[in-house]
Amino acid sequence: MLRMILIFLLLGSTFHARMITDMAGRSVDVEANLTRVFGSSPPTTYLVVLFKPEALVGLNFPLDNPNNRGSDILDARLKTLPILKGWHGNAGGSSAEKLLERRTQLIIGWNNAFLNNMIEKSLHGADIPVIYVEPDDMQKLPATFRFLGKLFEKEQRGEALASYAETVNSRLASLRKGVKKPKSVYYALGPKGLNSECDNSFHANFIEAAGAVNINHCEQSSLIGMEAVSFESLLARQPDAILVQDRNFYRTIFDDPQWGLLRAVKEKAVYYVPKTPINWLDRPPSFMRLIGTQWLAATLYPEHFKEDLNAEITRFFDLFFGRSLEEQQRRKMMQP
């Protein structure tokens, strides 16, 4: 079936290709006019949304899910796209047959040590080119935006996003220099808050970017992460602040007598991560970290963060999503 679809597409299509070098240093032939593109994972799919959402042939998961509230902000047309899964987390990969049926011209992959070569092996020889980009590393995002600007022939858009990312990185670097005593942070995941990410994990490197220290010292063992943590270890370490992803856990932590033993809970230094339209920090890790890390830095170090955070959030949503936020919308997205 796969071979028949491939032959049909090759016989029925003509295109002009261009050779590009992707962000993994690979040379790839790519069609000149990209109108049917698939992101291999949420971090790369959301990058396409920034440049050419109408070119997406499918999504990796629904816009609205426990970690993301996409339909509040993102283009309503995205809700009509099929869910084609992808190469990330527990998704198990996308179907080469379905990608060919949708005449996919290009797959934009996540350059990640846990994912390298996984896509090509899953395609079983289907002739869909794959390029790799850096969607989550804040230091590499300026280059990512400029790369995608050229790929989609929207260089001005790429430059505007890259310039913003450079400003944020510079701002956070200045903040880190001013922080004399970094705060310790526990990143609570899962319904009981007893999963977390290692301090060297790409899932959690925003903590260091915000000038703080992740108390969970370990080695990331898988793409998914979610390392188990004992409450006894938290009791011994007494983090200065707790960062929470799970809404229900956040709503119960202040009434839980066990968690109440932690100084951070007693002092109300527990913070819920915003998720509109895409998680601001992780799951997926994405360009949203440009605003999420500023929010975290402003929350942990209000004396060092010199910008007007609310004005910065408004500026970010206008630049990245073309949306003028009303005060009520901004307040709503900050609530669990």
mmCIF file of N, CA, C and O in Angstrom, residues 24 68 98 125 131 166 185 193 204 225 267 294 296 309:
data_model
loop_
_atom_site.group_PDB
_atom_site.id
_atom_site.type_symbol
_atom_site.label_atom_id
_atom_site.label_comp_id
_atom_site.label_asym_id
_atom_site.label_seq_id
_atom_site.Cartn_x
_atom_site.Cartn_y
_atom_site.Cartn_z
ATOM 1 N N ALA A 24 20.817 20.620 11.882
ATOM 2 C CA ALA A 24 21.665 19.497 12.291
ATOM 3 C C ALA A 24 22.858 19.360 11.356
ATOM 4 O O ALA A 24 23.629 18.402 11.467
ATOM 5 N N ASN A 68 -2.090 22.220 27.604
ATOM 6 C CA ASN A 68 -2.163 23.306 26.624
ATOM 7 C C ASN A 68 -3.617 23.717 26.394
ATOM 8 O O ASN A 68 -4.505 22.860 26.362
ATOM 9 N N LYS A 98 -0.374 7.783 6.017
ATOM 10 C CA LYS A 98 -1.235 8.955 6.207
ATOM 11 C C LYS A 98 -0.536 10.242 5.770
ATOM 12 O O LYS A 98 -1.170 11.148 5.214
ATOM 13 N N GLY A 125 11.307 4.165 4.099
ATOM 14 C CA GLY A 125 11.688 4.482 2.732
ATOM 15 C C GLY A 125 10.774 5.447 2.015
ATOM 16 O O GLY A 125 11.014 5.782 0.849
ATOM 17 N N ILE A 131 13.798 17.693 7.743
ATOM 18 C CA ILE A 131 14.814 18.639 8.206
ATOM 19 C C ILE A 131 14.685 18.773 9.721
ATOM 20 O O ILE A 131 13.613 18.569 10.284
ATOM 21 N N GLU A 166 16.563 37.420 21.056
ATOM 22 C CA GLU A 166 17.871 37.938 21.481
ATOM 23 C C GLU A 166 17.718 38.943 22.623
ATOM 24 O O GLU A 166 18.516 38.961 23.567
ATOM 25 N N VAL A 185 14.584 25.580 43.393
ATOM 26 C CA VAL A 185 13.243 25.336 42.860
ATOM 27 C C VAL A 185 13.003 23.838 42.719
ATOM 28 O O VAL A 185 13.874 23.101 42.223
ATOM 29 N N GLY A 193 2.495 15.312 42.315
ATOM 30 C CA GLY A 193 3.631 16.223 42.449
ATOM 31 C C GLY A 193 4.935 15.537 42.727
ATOM 32 O O GLY A 193 5.942 16.204 43.013
ATOM 33 N N ALA A 204 13.773 20.998 31.774
ATOM 34 C CA ALA A 204 13.785 21.879 32.951
ATOM 35 C C ALA A 204 14.875 22.946 32.914
ATOM 36 O O ALA A 204 15.068 23.645 33.908
ATOM 37 N N GLY A 225 11.233 11.798 30.478
ATOM 38 C CA GLY A 225 11.637 12.355 31.770
ATOM 39 C C GLY A 225 10.699 11.874 32.862
ATOM 40 O O GLY A 225 10.495 10.681 33.060
ATOM 41 N N GLU A 267 4.990 29.377 52.905
ATOM 42 C CA GLU A 267 5.192 30.768 52.485
ATOM 43 C C GLU A 267 4.471 31.106 51.181
ATOM 44 O O GLU A 267 4.701 32.171 50.602
ATOM 45 N N GLN A 294 10.579 34.541 31.432
ATOM 46 C CA GLN A 294 10.487 35.896 31.984
ATOM 47 C C GLN A 294 9.474 35.937 33.135
ATOM 48 O O GLN A 294 9.704 36.582 34.162
ATOM 49 N N LEU A 296 8.715 33.448 35.084
ATOM 50 C CA LEU A 296 9.324 32.770 36.233
ATOM 51 C C LEU A 296 10.360 33.664 36.915
ATOM 52 O O LEU A 296 10.394 33.764 38.156
ATOM 53 N N LEU A 309 5.926 43.200 33.486
ATOM 54 C CA LEU A 309 5.629 41.851 32.987
ATOM 55 C C LEU A 309 4.315 41.817 32.204
ATOM 56 O O LEU A 309 4.247 41.181 31.148
#
